[in-house]
Short mmCIF file of C-alpha atoms and ligand atoms in Angstrom, two decimals:
data_model
loop_
_atom_site.label_atom_id
_atom_site.label_comp_id
_atom_site.label_asym_id
_atom_site.label_seq_id
_atom_site.Cartn_x
_atom_site.Cartn_y
_atom_site.Cartn_z
CA MET B 1 81.81 101.09 116.16
CA PHE B 2 85.11 102.69 115.31
CA ASP B 3 87.89 101.80 117.70
CA PRO B 4 90.73 104.30 117.87
CA GLU B 5 93.29 101.55 118.63
CA THR B 6 96.09 101.69 116.08
CA THR B 7 98.53 99.06 114.83
CA GLU B 8 101.55 99.33 112.53
CA GLN B 9 101.63 96.99 109.53
CA GLY B 10 104.96 97.66 107.84
CA ASP B 11 104.83 101.33 106.79
CA LEU B 12 101.06 101.38 107.14
CA ARG B 13 99.32 102.65 110.25
CA GLU B 14 95.97 100.94 110.74
CA GLY B 15 93.08 102.32 112.70
CA ARG B 16 93.51 106.07 112.95
CA PRO B 17 92.05 108.63 110.55
CA PRO B 18 94.11 111.80 110.04
CA TRP B 19 91.70 114.05 111.93
CA ARG B 20 92.89 116.56 114.49
CA LYS B 21 92.96 115.61 118.16
CA ALA B 22 89.81 116.31 120.06
CA GLY B 23 89.01 119.86 121.07
CA ALA B 24 87.11 120.62 124.25
CA THR B 25 84.18 118.26 124.82
CA PRO B 26 81.40 118.62 127.34
CA ASP B 27 81.78 116.72 130.59
CA PHE B 28 79.86 113.39 130.45
CA ARG B 29 78.99 112.38 134.04
CA SER B 30 77.34 109.13 135.15
CA PRO B 31 73.78 109.82 136.28
CA ALA B 32 73.42 109.28 140.03
CA ARG B 33 69.59 109.26 140.07
CA ASN B 34 66.55 109.13 137.81
CA LEU B 35 66.21 112.19 135.56
CA ARG B 36 63.53 114.15 133.70
CA CYS B 37 64.00 116.47 130.73
CA ASP B 38 62.15 117.81 127.68
CA VAL B 39 64.12 115.79 125.12
CA LEU B 40 66.55 112.94 125.64
CA VAL B 41 69.02 112.33 122.80
CA VAL B 42 70.62 108.86 122.76
CA GLY B 43 74.06 108.87 121.09
CA ALA B 44 76.64 111.65 120.81
CA GLY B 45 77.97 111.26 117.28
CA ILE B 46 77.37 113.97 114.70
CA SER B 47 73.63 113.13 114.58
CA GLY B 48 73.14 113.39 118.34
CA ALA B 49 75.27 116.53 118.45
CA LEU B 50 73.22 118.33 115.79
CA MET B 51 69.98 117.18 117.45
CA ALA B 52 71.12 118.42 120.85
CA ASP B 53 72.30 121.79 119.55
CA HIS B 54 69.20 122.49 117.50
CA LEU B 55 66.68 121.33 120.11
CA THR B 56 68.49 123.36 122.77
CA ALA B 57 68.40 126.42 120.51
CA ARG B 58 64.64 125.90 120.13
CA GLY B 59 64.26 126.21 123.90
CA HIS B 60 64.06 122.56 124.96
CA GLN B 61 65.80 121.30 128.05
CA VAL B 62 67.95 118.58 126.43
CA CYS B 63 69.87 115.65 127.96
CA VAL B 64 72.30 113.60 125.86
CA ILE B 65 73.54 110.13 126.81
CA GLU B 66 76.54 108.38 125.26
CA ARG B 67 77.78 104.93 126.22
CA GLU B 68 81.30 105.27 124.81
CA GLN B 69 83.26 108.33 123.71
CA ALA B 70 81.44 111.20 122.02
CA GLY B 71 82.21 111.36 118.30
CA PHE B 72 84.14 108.07 118.26
CA GLY B 73 81.47 106.03 116.44
CA SER B 74 81.07 106.20 112.65
CA THR B 75 81.64 109.94 112.95
CA LEU B 76 85.38 109.59 113.61
CA ALA B 77 85.74 107.16 110.68
CA SER B 78 83.90 109.49 108.31
CA THR B 79 85.75 111.14 105.45
CA ALA B 80 83.34 114.07 105.98
CA MET B 81 82.61 114.88 102.35
CA LEU B 82 79.52 117.01 102.85
CA LEU B 83 77.70 116.25 99.62
CA TRP B 84 74.20 117.33 98.71
CA GLU B 85 74.10 114.84 95.84
CA ILE B 86 72.43 111.73 97.19
CA ASP B 87 73.85 108.18 96.89
CA ARG B 88 70.99 107.48 94.47
CA ARG B 89 70.78 109.67 91.39
CA LEU B 90 67.84 112.03 90.88
CA GLY B 91 66.89 109.79 87.95
CA PHE B 92 66.63 106.77 90.26
CA LEU B 93 64.57 108.65 92.85
CA THR B 94 62.34 110.05 90.09
CA GLU B 95 61.47 106.48 89.04
CA ARG B 96 60.73 105.62 92.65
CA PHE B 97 58.85 108.74 93.84
CA GLY B 98 58.06 110.76 90.72
CA PHE B 99 59.96 113.89 89.68
CA GLU B 100 58.39 116.44 92.05
CA ARG B 101 59.03 114.44 95.20
CA ALA B 102 62.52 113.35 94.14
CA ALA B 103 63.46 116.93 93.22
CA ASN B 104 62.11 118.15 96.56
CA ILE B 105 64.35 115.71 98.48
CA TYR B 106 67.38 116.79 96.45
CA SER B 107 66.59 120.45 97.19
CA HIS B 108 66.33 119.72 100.90
CA SER B 109 69.69 117.97 100.71
CA LEU B 110 71.27 120.99 98.99
CA ARG B 111 69.82 123.27 101.68
CA SER B 112 71.09 120.93 104.40
CA VAL B 113 74.73 121.36 103.35
CA ALA B 114 74.22 125.14 103.21
CA GLY B 115 72.51 125.02 106.62
CA LEU B 116 75.35 123.04 108.15
CA ALA B 117 77.94 125.47 106.78
CA ALA B 118 75.91 128.40 108.19
CA LEU B 119 75.70 126.68 111.57
CA VAL B 120 79.49 126.22 111.65
CA ARG B 121 79.92 129.92 110.86
CA ASP B 122 77.28 131.10 113.36
CA ARG B 123 78.69 129.00 116.19
CA GLY B 124 82.28 129.95 115.24
CA LEU B 125 83.37 126.30 115.09
CA ASP B 126 86.97 125.49 114.18
CA CYS B 127 86.47 122.25 112.22
CA ALA B 128 88.35 122.80 108.91
CA LEU B 129 85.09 123.35 107.04
CA ARG B 130 85.73 124.46 103.46
CA ALA B 131 83.32 124.92 100.56
CA ARG B 132 84.28 122.55 97.73
CA PRO B 133 82.77 121.62 94.38
CA SER B 134 81.97 117.97 93.81
CA LEU B 135 83.06 115.96 90.78
CA TYR B 136 80.74 113.04 90.05
CA LEU B 137 82.50 110.68 87.66
CA ALA B 138 81.05 108.32 85.08
CA ALA B 139 81.59 104.73 86.20
CA GLY B 140 80.32 101.26 85.31
CA ASP B 141 77.03 101.47 83.40
CA ILE B 142 76.73 105.22 83.93
CA GLY B 143 78.43 106.92 81.03
CA ALA B 144 78.22 110.31 79.35
CA ALA B 145 74.63 109.85 78.10
CA GLU B 146 73.35 108.88 81.54
CA LEU B 147 75.13 111.83 83.17
CA ARG B 148 73.67 114.24 80.60
CA HIS B 149 70.22 112.87 81.42
CA GLU B 150 70.90 113.26 85.16
CA LEU B 151 72.07 116.85 84.63
CA ALA B 152 68.93 117.67 82.63
CA LEU B 153 66.78 116.40 85.51
CA ARG B 154 68.83 118.37 88.02
CA GLN B 155 68.52 121.53 85.97
CA ARG B 156 64.75 121.03 85.75
CA ALA B 157 64.80 120.78 89.57
CA GLY B 158 66.75 124.06 89.82
CA LEU B 159 69.92 122.30 91.02
CA PRO B 160 73.35 123.62 89.99
CA GLY B 161 76.05 121.85 87.98
CA VAL B 162 77.73 121.48 84.58
CA PHE B 163 78.72 118.57 82.34
CA LEU B 164 82.41 117.83 81.68
CA ASP B 165 83.40 115.61 78.79
CA HIS B 166 86.42 113.32 78.53
CA ALA B 167 88.66 115.97 76.95
CA ALA B 168 87.87 118.57 79.64
CA LEU B 169 88.42 116.04 82.43
CA ARG B 170 91.77 115.01 81.04
CA ARG B 171 92.93 118.58 80.27
CA ASP B 172 91.74 120.43 83.36
CA TRP B 173 91.70 117.68 85.99
CA GLY B 174 94.22 115.06 84.91
CA ILE B 175 91.48 112.46 85.22
CA GLU B 176 90.78 109.76 82.63
CA ARG B 177 87.02 109.20 82.65
CA GLU B 178 84.34 109.35 80.00
CA ALA B 179 82.51 112.27 81.63
CA ALA B 180 81.57 113.91 84.95
CA LEU B 181 79.17 116.37 86.55
CA LEU B 182 80.82 119.28 88.34
CA SER B 183 78.61 120.88 91.00
CA PRO B 184 79.04 123.70 93.51
CA GLY B 185 77.52 123.64 96.99
CA ALA B 186 79.40 120.80 98.72
CA ALA B 187 81.90 121.14 101.57
CA GLU B 188 84.44 119.19 103.59
CA ALA B 189 85.21 119.21 107.30
CA ASP B 190 87.07 117.44 110.07
CA PRO B 191 84.24 115.25 111.38
CA LEU B 192 85.54 114.84 114.91
CA LEU B 193 86.11 118.56 115.43
CA LEU B 194 82.70 119.23 113.86
CA ALA B 195 80.85 116.83 116.18
CA GLN B 196 82.71 117.95 119.26
CA GLY B 197 82.29 121.61 118.38
CA VAL B 198 78.54 121.16 117.93
CA LEU B 199 78.32 119.27 121.25
CA HIS B 200 80.21 122.10 122.92
CA ALA B 201 77.77 124.63 121.42
CA ALA B 202 74.85 122.56 122.72
CA ALA B 203 76.44 122.54 126.18
CA GLN B 204 76.82 126.31 126.06
CA GLY B 205 73.14 126.50 125.16
CA GLY B 206 72.24 124.51 128.28
CA ALA B 207 72.19 120.83 127.18
CA THR B 208 73.44 118.34 129.78
CA PHE B 209 75.50 115.21 129.05
CA PHE B 210 75.68 111.81 130.72
CA LYS B 211 77.85 108.75 130.23
CA ALA B 212 75.18 106.05 130.10
CA GLU B 213 73.86 103.23 127.93
CA ALA B 214 70.18 103.02 127.03
CA VAL B 215 68.95 99.43 127.24
CA ARG B 216 65.15 99.78 127.06
CA TYR B 217 62.70 102.28 125.60
CA GLU B 218 59.08 102.87 126.65
CA SER B 219 56.34 105.11 125.33
CA LEU B 220 54.36 106.57 128.23
CA GLY B 221 51.41 108.24 126.53
CA ARG B 222 52.49 111.84 126.00
CA ARG B 223 56.00 111.14 127.29
CA ALA B 224 58.68 108.50 126.78
CA GLY B 225 61.14 106.76 129.04
CA VAL B 226 64.53 105.14 128.78
CA VAL B 227 65.99 102.56 131.14
CA LEU B 228 69.77 102.75 131.49
CA ALA B 229 72.21 99.88 131.99
CA SER B 230 72.84 101.30 135.48
CA GLY B 231 69.15 100.77 136.29
CA HIS B 232 68.37 104.50 136.40
CA GLU B 233 65.55 105.88 134.27
CA ILE B 234 65.19 109.05 132.23
CA GLU B 235 61.72 110.35 131.43
CA ALA B 236 61.32 112.90 128.67
CA GLY B 237 58.71 114.63 126.55
CA ALA B 238 60.44 113.00 123.57
CA VAL B 239 63.34 110.60 123.05
CA VAL B 240 65.52 110.87 119.95
CA LEU B 241 67.53 107.82 118.92
CA ALA B 242 70.80 108.73 117.20
CA THR B 243 72.79 105.57 117.84
CA GLY B 244 74.43 105.31 114.41
CA TYR B 245 74.40 101.99 112.61
CA VAL B 246 73.19 100.21 115.79
CA LEU B 247 69.39 100.05 115.56
CA PRO B 248 67.65 99.26 118.85
CA ASP B 249 65.07 96.43 118.79
CA ILE B 250 62.12 98.83 118.62
CA VAL B 251 63.28 100.19 115.23
CA THR B 252 62.70 97.75 112.38
CA SER B 253 63.08 98.53 108.70
CA ASN B 254 63.24 96.23 105.71
CA LEU B 255 65.25 98.94 103.93
CA HIS B 256 68.16 99.13 106.37
CA ASN B 257 71.52 97.38 106.00
CA THR B 258 74.84 97.76 107.74
CA GLY B 259 77.90 98.25 105.59
CA ALA B 260 81.57 98.91 106.17
CA SER B 261 83.84 101.23 104.24
CA TRP B 262 87.62 101.65 104.18
CA ALA B 263 89.66 104.79 103.60
CA VAL B 264 93.36 105.54 103.25
CA ALA B 265 95.27 108.78 103.57
CA THR B 266 98.45 109.50 101.63
CA PRO B 267 101.33 111.57 103.01
CA PRO B 268 100.90 115.34 102.50
CA GLN B 269 101.34 116.20 98.81
CA PRO B 270 102.78 119.41 97.34
CA PRO B 271 99.91 121.72 96.29
CA SER B 272 100.86 121.22 92.61
CA SER B 273 100.09 117.49 92.97
CA LEU B 274 96.51 118.02 94.11
CA TRP B 275 93.65 118.15 91.64
CA ARG B 276 91.83 121.27 90.62
CA ASP B 277 89.81 123.14 93.25
CA ARG B 278 90.43 120.23 95.61
CA ALA B 279 86.99 118.98 94.61
CA LEU B 280 85.23 116.13 96.38
CA ILE B 281 85.37 113.24 93.92
CA TRP B 282 83.00 110.28 93.79
CA GLU B 283 81.74 107.81 91.26
CA ALA B 284 78.38 107.02 89.69
CA SER B 285 78.38 103.38 90.74
CA GLU B 286 76.80 101.53 93.64
CA ASN B 287 79.94 100.73 95.67
CA TYR B 288 81.67 103.87 94.64
CA LEU B 289 85.14 105.23 95.16
CA TYR B 290 85.30 108.61 96.93
CA ALA B 291 88.19 111.01 97.40
CA ARG B 292 89.01 114.36 98.95
CA THR B 293 92.02 116.29 100.18
CA THR B 294 92.74 117.49 103.72
CA SER B 295 93.97 120.82 105.04
CA GLU B 296 97.46 119.24 105.33
CA GLY B 297 97.37 118.34 101.61
CA ARG B 298 96.81 114.61 102.07
CA ILE B 299 94.62 112.73 99.64
CA ILE B 300 91.99 110.54 101.24
CA ILE B 301 90.50 107.85 99.07
CA GLY B 302 87.78 105.54 100.31
CA GLY B 303 85.45 102.78 99.20
CA GLU B 304 85.85 99.00 98.89
CA ASP B 305 82.56 98.79 100.82
CA GLU B 306 81.21 95.50 102.07
CA ASP B 307 77.92 94.44 103.62
CA GLY B 308 77.99 93.64 107.31
CA MET B 309 81.52 93.75 108.82
CA GLY B 310 80.38 95.54 111.99
CA LYS B 311 83.25 94.03 113.99
CA ARG B 312 86.46 95.98 114.09
CA GLU B 313 88.72 92.89 114.20
CA ASP B 314 87.15 91.55 110.97
CA ARG B 315 87.74 94.87 109.26
CA ALA B 316 91.29 95.16 110.61
CA ALA B 317 92.17 91.77 109.12
CA CYS B 318 91.27 93.07 105.64
CA ALA B 319 93.16 96.35 106.05
CA PRO B 320 96.39 95.62 104.07
CA ALA B 321 94.44 94.21 101.10
CA LYS B 322 91.97 97.10 101.19
CA ALA B 323 94.83 99.64 101.36
CA ALA B 324 96.51 98.07 98.32
CA ALA B 325 93.23 98.08 96.37
CA LEU B 326 92.46 101.72 97.21
CA ILE B 327 95.96 102.90 96.36
CA ALA B 328 95.83 101.07 93.02
CA LYS B 329 92.53 102.84 92.31
CA LEU B 330 94.02 106.21 93.25
CA ALA B 331 96.96 105.63 90.89
CA ALA B 332 94.56 104.69 88.09
CA LEU B 333 92.29 107.69 88.77
CA TYR B 334 94.90 110.40 89.18
CA SER B 335 98.55 109.85 88.33
CA ARG B 336 99.95 113.23 89.43
CA ALA B 337 100.09 112.43 93.16
CA GLU B 338 102.25 110.12 95.24
CA ALA B 339 99.93 107.11 95.56
CA ARG B 340 101.07 105.68 98.90
CA ALA B 341 98.95 104.87 101.93
CA GLU B 342 100.29 106.22 105.19
CA THR B 343 97.26 105.24 107.21
CA ILE B 344 94.12 103.14 106.70
CA TRP B 345 90.97 102.99 108.76
CA SER B 346 87.48 101.63 108.43
CA GLY B 347 84.09 102.02 109.98
CA ALA B 348 80.59 100.65 109.85
CA PHE B 349 77.61 102.71 108.82
CA GLY B 350 73.91 102.26 108.08
CA THR B 351 72.56 102.34 104.54
CA THR B 352 69.14 102.00 102.95
CA GLN B 353 68.06 100.43 99.67
CA ASP B 354 66.75 103.71 98.27
CA GLY B 355 69.61 105.88 99.54
CA LEU B 356 67.32 108.01 101.72
CA PRO B 357 67.56 108.23 105.50
CA LEU B 358 65.10 106.80 108.01
CA ILE B 359 63.78 109.77 109.98
CA GLY B 360 60.64 110.08 112.08
CA GLU B 361 58.56 108.78 114.93
CA VAL B 362 59.22 105.08 115.52
CA PRO B 363 56.07 103.23 114.37
CA GLY B 364 54.13 101.94 117.39
CA HIS B 365 56.23 104.00 119.82
CA PRO B 366 54.78 107.49 120.26
CA ARG B 367 57.20 110.22 121.40
CA ILE B 368 60.23 108.14 120.37
CA PHE B 369 61.93 109.51 117.26
CA ALA B 370 64.79 108.05 115.28
CA ALA B 371 67.35 109.09 112.67
CA TYR B 372 69.19 106.28 110.88
CA GLY B 373 70.39 104.76 107.61
CA TYR B 374 72.54 107.51 106.28
CA GLY B 375 74.88 105.95 103.71
CA GLY B 376 77.46 108.15 102.05
CA ASN B 377 75.46 111.33 102.73
CA GLY B 378 75.64 110.66 106.45
CA ILE B 379 76.45 114.08 107.79
CA THR B 380 74.17 115.96 105.38
CA PHE B 381 71.31 113.70 106.46
CA SER B 382 72.26 114.08 110.15
CA TYR B 383 71.68 117.81 109.74
CA MET B 384 68.42 117.21 107.84
CA ALA B 385 67.26 114.81 110.57
CA SER B 386 67.90 117.33 113.34
CA ARG B 387 65.65 119.89 111.61
CA LEU B 388 62.91 117.39 110.76
CA VAL B 389 62.77 115.74 114.17
CA ALA B 390 62.61 119.13 115.91
CA ARG B 391 59.57 120.02 113.80
CA MET B 392 57.99 116.64 114.38
CA ILE B 393 58.42 117.01 118.14
CA ALA B 394 56.62 120.35 117.85
CA GLY B 395 53.76 118.57 116.06
CA GLU B 396 54.52 120.07 112.64
CA ARG B 397 54.12 117.91 109.54
CA GLU B 398 54.92 118.16 105.86
CA ALA B 399 53.94 115.68 103.17
CA TRP B 400 57.54 114.89 102.18
CA TYR B 401 58.31 113.46 105.65
CA ASP B 402 56.64 110.28 104.32
CA ASP B 403 59.51 109.93 101.81
CA VAL B 404 61.96 109.36 104.67
CA ALA B 405 59.54 107.57 107.02
CA ILE B 406 60.96 104.59 108.90
CA ASP B 407 58.13 102.31 107.70
CA ARG B 408 58.11 103.37 104.03
CA ALA B 409 57.91 100.53 101.53
CA ALA B 410 60.99 99.00 99.90
CA PRO B 411 61.59 100.05 96.27
C1 LIG J 1 84.68 105.04 106.33
C2 LIG J 1 83.46 105.92 106.34
C3 LIG J 1 83.45 107.04 105.52
C4 LIG J 1 82.34 107.89 105.52
N1 LIG J 1 82.39 109.00 104.76
C5 LIG J 1 81.37 109.88 104.80
C6 LIG J 1 81.45 111.09 104.08
O1 LIG J 1 82.43 111.37 103.38
N2 LIG J 1 80.42 111.97 104.19
C7 LIG J 1 79.34 111.70 104.98
O2 LIG J 1 78.44 112.56 105.05
N3 LIG J 1 79.22 110.56 105.66
C8 LIG J 1 80.21 109.64 105.59
N4 LIG J 1 80.14 108.49 106.30
C9 LIG J 1 78.92 108.23 107.08
C10 LIG J 1 78.92 109.05 108.37
O3 LIG J 1 80.16 108.92 109.01
C11 LIG J 1 77.82 108.57 109.31
O4 LIG J 1 76.58 108.64 108.65
C12 LIG J 1 77.72 109.44 110.54
O5 LIG J 1 78.96 109.57 111.19
C13 LIG J 1 76.71 108.83 111.49
O6 LIG J 1 76.72 109.63 112.66
P1 LIG J 1 75.83 109.18 113.88
O7 LIG J 1 75.99 110.21 114.92
O8 LIG J 1 74.45 108.88 113.39
O9 LIG J 1 76.47 107.78 114.34
P2 LIG J 1 77.78 107.52 115.23
O10 LIG J 1 78.87 108.48 114.93
O11 LIG J 1 78.09 106.07 115.11
O12 LIG J 1 77.28 107.85 116.71
C14 LIG J 1 76.35 107.03 117.38
C15 LIG J 1 76.69 107.08 118.85
O13 LIG J 1 75.66 106.42 119.59
C16 LIG J 1 76.27 105.75 120.68
N5 LIG J 1 75.34 104.70 121.11
C17 LIG J 1 74.94 103.61 120.40
N6 LIG J 1 74.06 102.90 121.12
C18 LIG J 1 73.90 103.55 122.31
C19 LIG J 1 73.12 103.28 123.48
N7 LIG J 1 72.31 102.22 123.56
N8 LIG J 1 73.18 104.14 124.52
C20 LIG J 1 74.00 105.24 124.45
N9 LIG J 1 74.77 105.54 123.37
C21 LIG J 1 74.73 104.70 122.32
C22 LIG J 1 77.56 105.22 120.09
O14 LIG J 1 78.51 104.94 121.13
C23 LIG J 1 77.99 106.35 119.18
O15 LIG J 1 78.90 107.25 119.81
C24 LIG J 1 81.21 107.60 106.34
C25 LIG J 1 81.23 106.49 107.16
C26 LIG J 1 82.34 105.65 107.17
C27 LIG J 1 82.33 104.47 108.10
#
């Protein structure tokens, strides 16, 4: 859980991402009695927000419960690079699933970013959403040959992108790397404004919001129930779990891990110091570095991921060392900017071994659905999950849902 507490460590502010202060959020009241609704969404981060908005738009009577502050989980810590490229390359997923299935998942991911951008436009949300290309850099064992192979697979799958060699990267981008793939179709946003804007849209559509903690889940034949810490109960036609990296006991997966990531923001830079097209930059390695710019012209650079580290105080203790490491990596990656950290923050998030989310009905718990394990594509997969779960609640099924099933086998 991200904690918005901040501390000063010399010139470095620890704990607060550079996102804009909250806009209007729906009113979260404590429930005073037992409740019934069509769909209960547990958790009001970006996943719960997108679920609530979409299910409301489909005509369901939706309740959302949140035990802390809406949007202040992993969502606030997010650097909100809305990538359609998945943490695992198409080549990796092709080995795991075969080309057709892997290409299908990549295409759904591409459509999810486009769908999210269209939603922001349709709802008129002010969340600093901008279309950006992504620059996927060679790193570690993944060099120019591997990126050419990846691009060939992507092209076969009908996905966009071009190859950049070392000379082009140095000349046009000021970046010293062996090669990169440059792809259109990504975007950036302010994650807090995005989540709160989507929650607000759901409220306007008729969703209702409660400050409450779910402590027990029950399947009741064709309905499901949730017991709250207050002792009240909510019965619903379906329950959707969107509690971020915190998996309740009923959801087990041998693919899921919890990781933590750190990010720093520099002071605002003059436009001439920012890289071309203000692309979203990330690396072709497992614990990759990622970077973007903000509407104020700051550079955000993140990474230095570690397994576990769910506790904020453990992460805070590492902050100065993580800030120094990230700034050194920024200076090595791109020398035209002022490489100085003004603020550092961290957050925990769920990941999976194969880089794909865990979306679907919880095995053994009919009418309880879950959306977890998002990794670096968190927000793209949150959008995908909202569309899939809505169809699953309606009883619709497509073969590829098995590729993201909660009980799929480990690679
Ligand atoms: C440093 C960092 C950088 C990241 N960068 C990116 C990025 O660039 N792009 C990207 O797409 N993704 C990124 N991610 C991942 C992304 O932030 C997450 O995948 C996403 O925010 C998850 O949203 P969520 O709504 O599922 O979870 P959360 O935002 O954590 O929301 C879950 C909510 O559920 C509530 N909750 C939990 N249990 C209960 C309960 N029992 N009862 C009631 N409420 C409960 C919590 O209080 C919380 O508010 C990053 C993550 C981190 C930490």
